[in-house]
PDB file of C-alpha atoms in Angstrom:
ATOM      1  CA  MET A  14       0.000   0.000   0.000  1.00 86.00           C
ATOM      2  CA  ALA A  15       2.891   2.362   0.694  1.00 91.00           C
ATOM      3  CA  LEU A  16       3.911   2.312  -2.963  1.00 95.00           C
ATOM      4  CA  LEU A  17       0.361   3.026  -4.146  1.00 94.00           C
ATOM      5  CA  ARG A  18       0.060   5.907  -1.678  1.00 92.00           C
ATOM      6  CA  VAL A  19       3.287   7.427  -3.032  1.00 94.00           C
ATOM      7  CA  LEU A  20       2.101   7.076  -6.619  1.00 95.00           C
ATOM      8  CA  LEU A  21      -1.266   8.610  -5.734  1.00 93.00           C
ATOM      9  CA  THR A  22       0.249  11.766  -4.227  1.00 91.00           C
ATOM     10  CA  ASP A  23       0.617  13.034  -7.811  1.00 92.00           C
ATOM     11  CA  PRO A  24      -0.687  10.410 -10.271  1.00 92.00           C
ATOM     12  CA  GLU A  25       0.413  12.296 -13.387  1.00 92.00           C
ATOM     13  CA  ARG A  26       4.019  12.770 -12.263  1.00 94.00           C
ATOM     14  CA  ASP A  27       6.775  10.558 -13.674  1.00 96.00           C
ATOM     15  CA  ARG A  28       8.923   8.932 -10.980  1.00 97.00           C
ATOM     16  CA  TYR A  29      11.929   6.675 -11.403  1.00 95.00           C
ATOM     17  CA  GLY A  30      12.295   3.436  -9.471  1.00 95.00           C
ATOM     18  CA  LEU A  31      14.817   4.419  -6.818  1.00 94.00           C
ATOM     19  CA  GLU A  32      12.879   7.593  -6.101  1.00 96.00           C
ATOM     20  CA  LEU A  33       9.817   5.412  -5.457  1.00 97.00           C
ATOM     21  CA  CYS A  34      11.868   3.104  -3.205  1.00 96.00           C
ATOM     22  CA  GLU A  35      13.015   6.027  -1.075  1.00 96.00           C
ATOM     23  CA  SER A  36       9.582   7.667  -0.912  1.00 95.00           C
ATOM     24  CA  ALA A  37       7.813   4.421   0.009  1.00 96.00           C
ATOM     25  CA  GLY A  38      10.548   3.340   2.420  1.00 96.00           C
ATOM     26  CA  MET A  39      10.810  -0.029   0.688  1.00 96.00           C
ATOM     27  CA  PRO A  40      13.792  -1.917  -0.763  1.00 97.00           C
ATOM     28  CA  SER A  41      14.253  -2.135  -4.521  1.00 95.00           C
ATOM     29  CA  GLY A  42      13.831  -5.916  -4.407  1.00 95.00           C
ATOM     30  CA  THR A  43      10.270  -5.323  -3.253  1.00 96.00           C
ATOM     31  CA  VAL A  44       9.387  -2.250  -5.321  1.00 97.00           C
ATOM     32  CA  TYR A  45      10.512  -3.348  -8.791  1.00 96.00           C
ATOM     33  CA  PRO A  46       8.474  -6.584  -8.871  1.00 97.00           C
ATOM     34  CA  ILE A  47       5.415  -4.614  -7.719  1.00 97.00           C
ATOM     35  CA  LEU A  48       6.002  -2.017 -10.454  1.00 97.00           C
ATOM     36  CA  ALA A  49       6.298  -4.782 -13.059  1.00 97.00           C
ATOM     37  CA  ARG A  50       3.013  -6.358 -11.919  1.00 97.00           C
ATOM     38  CA  LEU A  51       1.216  -3.014 -11.863  1.00 97.00           C
ATOM     39  CA  GLU A  52       2.450  -2.295 -15.375  1.00 97.00           C
ATOM     40  CA  ARG A  53       1.373  -5.758 -16.581  1.00 97.00           C
ATOM     41  CA  ILE A  54      -2.186  -5.221 -15.336  1.00 96.00           C
ATOM     42  CA  GLY A  55      -2.368  -1.738 -16.845  1.00 96.00           C
ATOM     43  CA  TRP A  56      -2.233   0.404 -13.715  1.00 97.00           C
ATOM     44  CA  LEU A  57       1.155   1.891 -14.656  1.00 97.00           C
ATOM     45  CA  GLU A  58       2.907   2.958 -17.786  1.00 97.00           C
ATOM     46  CA  SER A  59       6.658   3.344 -18.017  1.00 97.00           C
ATOM     47  CA  ARG A  60       9.177   4.951 -20.301  1.00 96.00           C
ATOM     48  CA  LEU A  61      12.929   5.241 -20.505  1.00 95.00           C
ATOM     49  CA  GLU A  62      14.390   8.703 -20.125  1.00 91.00           C
ATOM     50  CA  TYR A  63      15.914  10.494 -23.070  1.00 87.00           C
ATOM     51  CA  PRO A  64      19.481   9.338 -23.742  1.00 85.00           C
ATOM     52  CA  GLU A  65      20.960  12.831 -23.687  1.00 84.00           C
ATOM     53  CA  THR A  66      19.801  13.281 -20.082  1.00 83.00           C
ATOM     54  CA  HIS A  67      21.572  10.312 -18.558  1.00 83.00           C
ATOM     55  CA  VAL A  68      24.612  10.640 -20.822  1.00 82.00           C
ATOM     56  CA  THR A  69      25.222  14.253 -19.809  1.00 84.00           C
ATOM     57  CA  GLN A  70      24.784  13.297 -16.132  1.00 84.00           C
ATOM     58  CA  ALA A  71      27.095  10.256 -16.558  1.00 86.00           C
ATOM     59  CA  ARG A  72      24.718   7.753 -14.964  1.00 87.00           C
ATOM     60  CA  PRO A  73      22.654   4.766 -16.081  1.00 89.00           C
ATOM     61  CA  VAL A  74      19.373   5.285 -17.888  1.00 92.00           C
ATOM     62  CA  ARG A  75      16.279   5.601 -15.679  1.00 93.00           C
ATOM     63  CA  ARG A  76      12.871   4.075 -16.247  1.00 96.00           C
ATOM     64  CA  TYR A  77      10.059   6.427 -15.246  1.00 96.00           C
ATOM     65  CA  TYR A  78       6.674   5.198 -14.011  1.00 97.00           C
ATOM     66  CA  ARG A  79       3.307   6.925 -13.950  1.00 97.00           C
ATOM     67  CA  LEU A  80      -0.185   5.746 -13.029  1.00 96.00           C
ATOM     68  CA  THR A  81      -2.610   5.439 -15.920  1.00 96.00           C
ATOM     69  CA  ALA A  82      -6.023   7.090 -15.518  1.00 95.00           C
ATOM     70  CA  ASP A  83      -7.609   3.683 -14.879  1.00 95.00           C
ATOM     71  CA  GLY A  84      -4.699   2.702 -12.638  1.00 95.00           C
ATOM     72  CA  ALA A  85      -5.137   5.804 -10.482  1.00 93.00           C
ATOM     73  CA  GLU A  86      -8.824   5.002 -10.034  1.00 92.00           C
ATOM     74  CA  GLN A  87      -8.105   1.345  -9.227  1.00 94.00           C
ATOM     75  CA  ALA A  88      -5.305   2.325  -6.829  1.00 92.00           C
ATOM     76  CA  ARG A  89      -7.575   4.760  -4.981  1.00 91.00           C
ATOM     77  CA  ASP A  90     -10.193   2.030  -4.610  1.00 90.00           C
ATOM     78  CA  ALA A  91      -7.613  -0.503  -3.391  1.00 89.00           C
ATOM     79  CA  VAL A  92      -6.182   1.870  -0.786  1.00 87.00           C
ATOM     80  CA  ALA A  93      -9.688   2.820   0.397  1.00 86.00           C
ATOM     81  CA  ARG A  94     -10.659  -0.874   0.718  1.00 86.00           C
ATOM     82  CA  ALA A  95      -7.492  -1.573   2.715  1.00 85.00           C
ATOM     83  CA  TYR A  96      -8.257   1.252   5.146  1.00 81.00           C
ATOM     84  CA  ARG A  97     -11.875   0.159   5.550  1.00 81.00           C
ATOM     85  CA  ALA A  98     -10.765  -3.424   6.156  1.00 79.00           C
ATOM     86  CA  ARG A  99      -8.516  -2.332   9.018  1.00 79.00           C
ATOM     87  CA  ARG A 100     -11.404  -0.659  10.825  1.00 77.00           C
ATOM     88  CA  ARG A 101     -13.723  -3.664  10.634  1.00 61.00           C
ATOM     89  CA  PRO A 102     -13.764  -6.588  13.041  1.00 55.00           C
ATOM     90  CA  ALA A 103     -12.111  -9.747  11.790  1.00 49.00           C
ATOM     91  CA  PRO A 104     -14.358 -11.959   9.658  1.00 53.00           C
ATOM     92  CA  GLY A 105     -15.856 -15.016  11.354  1.00 57.00           C
ATOM     93  CA  TRP A 106     -13.612 -17.481   9.555  1.00 45.00           C
ATOM     94  CA  LEU A 107     -10.563 -15.720  10.961  1.00 43.00           C
ATOM     95  CA  SER A 108     -11.696 -15.800  14.585  1.00 46.00           C
ATOM     96  CA  PRO A 109     -10.462 -18.712  16.723  1.00 48.00           C
ATOM     97  CA  ARG A 110     -13.014 -21.433  17.415  1.00 48.00           C
ATOM     98  CA  PRO A 111     -14.216 -21.976  20.967  1.00 54.00           C
ATOM     99  CA  ARG A 112     -12.396 -24.836  22.686  1.00 49.00           C
ATOM    100  CA  ASN A 113     -15.459 -27.124  22.920  1.00 53.00           C
ATOM    101  CA  GLU A 114     -16.419 -26.926  19.219  1.00 50.00           C
ATOM    102  CA  PRO A 115     -15.209 -29.346  16.555  1.00 51.00           C
ATOM    103  CA  GLY A 116     -11.824 -28.202  15.351  1.00 48.00           C
ATOM    104  CA  GLY A 117     -11.100 -26.541  18.686  1.00 48.00           C
ATOM    105  CA  SER A 118      -8.179 -27.561  20.885  1.00 45.00           C
ATOM    106  CA  GLY A 119      -9.972 -30.483  22.561  1.00 48.00           C
ATOM    107  CA  GLY A 120     -10.540 -28.842  25.911  1.00 50.00           C
ATOM    108  CA  ARG A 121      -6.994 -27.567  26.372  1.00 51.00           C
ATOM    109  CA  PRO A 122      -7.000 -24.201  28.157  1.00 53.00           C
ATOM    110  CA  SER A 123      -6.278 -21.170  26.041  1.00 51.00           C
ATOM    111  CA  ARG A 124      -2.864 -19.556  26.132  1.00 54.00           C
ATOM    112  CA  ALA A 125      -4.325 -16.613  28.059  1.00 54.00           C
ATOM    113  CA  ALA A 126      -5.813 -18.972  30.654  1.00 51.00           C
ATOM    114  CA  ARG A 127      -2.528 -20.858  30.993  1.00 51.00           C
ATOM    115  CA  GLU A 128      -0.607 -17.604  31.434  1.00 55.00           C
ATOM    116  CA  ALA A 129      -3.143 -16.323  33.973  1.00 53.00           C
ATOM    117  CA  GLY A 130      -2.682 -19.513  35.972  1.00 53.00           C
ATOM    118  CA  ARG A 131       1.091 -19.098  35.903  1.00 50.00           C
ATOM    119  CA  SER A 132       0.941 -15.477  36.946  1.00 45.00           C
ATOM    120  CA  ALA A 133      -1.198 -16.419  39.946  1.00 46.00           C
ATOM    121  CA  GLY A 134       1.483 -18.938  40.988  1.00 46.00           C
ATOM    122  CA  SER A 135      -0.725 -21.927  40.290  1.00 42.00           C
ATOM    123  CA  LEU A 136       0.175 -25.077  38.396  1.00 44.00           C
ATOM    124  CA  GLY A 137      -3.493 -25.843  37.936  1.00 43.00           C
ATOM    125  CA  GLY A 138      -3.832 -28.517  40.639  1.00 44.00           C
ATOM    126  CA  CYS A 139      -3.037 -31.348  38.260  1.00 44.00           C
ATOM    127  CA  ALA A 140      -2.203 -34.864  39.439  1.00 44.00           C
ATOM    128  CA  GLU A 141       1.450 -34.459  38.441  1.00 43.00           C
ATOM    129  CA  HIS A 142       1.823 -31.538  40.850  1.00 41.00           C
ATOM    130  CA  PRO A 143      -0.263 -32.362  43.962  1.00 44.00           C
ATOM    131  CA  ALA A 144       1.513 -29.663  45.932  1.00 44.00           C
ATOM    132  CA  ALA A 145      -0.029 -27.062  43.661  1.00 42.00           C
ATOM    133  CA  SER A 146      -3.462 -27.643  45.153  1.00 41.00           C
ATOM    134  CA  GLU A 147      -2.222 -27.489  48.751  1.00 45.00           C
ATOM    135  CA  PRO A 148      -2.315 -24.126  50.561  1.00 45.00           C
TER     136      PRO A 148
END
């Protein structure tokens, strides 16, 4: 999402790859594959800079990226969906199942319950530790 947010700050502006890496705070090994995918699906268009520019500056040629009109619209929708999703409760299929339901942990206490027992100094009064149930 960070890369889309950077591109959306000025959708009509051409930006080269390393500039996008720095602005998004992401490494090039992450940014360039994303740029390639976005270009493949039509959200971005790219172009190489004019040869006289990089020759006079004695550096390698840069590829510039810009959101297409459709890409800017799709990117705005994707970022908006991501923000809305963060504000919603987790969907039911993502929530842990209660311990007594099929697929649960078979009656084993939850991690929170186990930690609460430890913090109270109890070993749960199990048969292996009879001293735990003595005062």
